[in-house]
């Protein structure tokens, strides 16, 4: 082979690029957004406001917790402290000895659990109708649900008392449960309507094409998808009934039927002086169920609150 052919052959071949010269882009190479002084100040203010709000919410509970374990000497001190110097359980013993807290807690648990269950059973199909049927009647019903939340308790207590008296349900657990169901139903209906609207219609249309009716679609298709919203709504209905005081005070007269918030008022003396230690202990025990429920079902609550963010 001649030298010319060697030169032509060498010129015709392509020389591969070296691997080190090829630089693949990396995700970390993208420039990060720099925090400007204004953005930093805004974020700092937001965190400060959040911490202040958390401190505002936590202060009453922490003070209640501290008071429940303080002996009488520290409760009457002119210089109160956060942490008890000599913690004691005598306040809890005196609370149970002075008032029937176990019976009252059982009454509150029964009324709250049954009323929350009935409110969910009634509100779920009603919310489905309001969310899926759009006409003047459904819009009027939705507006009435919103307006009914603005009614004060004092405005409805006298007519409600007269109705229950005519039904012979005054001083009755059944009457109190009925009142709790009616009172929590608008809020449960308003919440569940938003959750039903977040469920894609395509799923219900597919179930209808397979021959499922409205009731079967609601039970088998829509209800499982509403589980986070149903749990969140039931929890709020339960807490509302558990902490309710005014209806129970007016409608219940027998000591063995009174709920826990009403029994807590019995720690006040004849002159309005509170037995602070036992009262704090009993109030702490009344607060714990709400906190425990929120701690156990917090994931369900988060899923229920974010259900509206999922779009088809």
Steps between C-alpha positions, in 0.01 A plus 500: 500500500637839407555786736218693334252224568615482863450871542153487338400206715609673815311814401184300426479345845318682772692556819286422804466764767651429833261413780641761728412774255128410504325660795149378575269749663413435860194594694713668763642736237177698484542831675321532832278790579681741718322624808476875481495701823133574448416130450707405804322756716160377377583138577638591842180689578290204394691262726478747788123536453462120490701453818300774671173332398622162628602658830159667525327163451733304728502744794155411649564126476848523653371717784212259557743208506721678751207598723358147507814367672561784747425461872278759673802684639633574151156584362469782753853630447549863397783395268367211286740279311463298184637175641353379831758480774322209672278325242204312641205288385271611783311735268391205283394297805297791637340563160368144476397505866305826473317448170385197292749557221487143370122511454517845341776388263290200398203726429714733289656208313159349422349828382804600292555162334135432413435855377814498283403164349143608424618832358736321260234248394257783422748748352673265254205431265377860539844634407508269199170642375606861556831443322368308200158659442528864396171690503332780690392274781852372565642853490233617743576207731872580490431864582277399791773274636745790500251744656399255773854507637453866593206434736600554866413234754289737709273562201402133461512365854146605604320360191717191523414451867128532427520245218685249716259559786208419272679178397580416866872503423614762750752357749560212258818375336305428181380860484852631550634272226228622263597860572869425438418329169292794378760751615799325339321393182541831306874509562541133407290552188704803395830315544393179327356689203846633420650153527237349269570767239866398505411144391527472118167450325663257257514233769127525563426502127704181458306338786172607337608343171557174690141512623546646850224723634540822696500330839739226390732762348497703820573199722752316280676778307460840663499409871842324499655805334336722762653308791753774598231768481250289694755435775589869525134606507407236758789608720393863495139400574620285791717776647217754466260276692765402757575864588141630475371663818196722443252242366600246764461758778148598394362161395644268767399531865570158653853477641549147365429619142717811492798519267859574592505876415197554727654302786813716483294798615426318827855567618394859563405576858189675626670839475645434158844404632651217295671200651789562267703181538222242446345722232826510305542123536145432376536748214824333396331160489217652293750644252705184447249311277499781245878516490534123471250482215681770306833329561376158387298608196713794386598326175136438416422864575783618272375275221149633546611861492704445182232300321387806311846545351471180290350568159396263230 
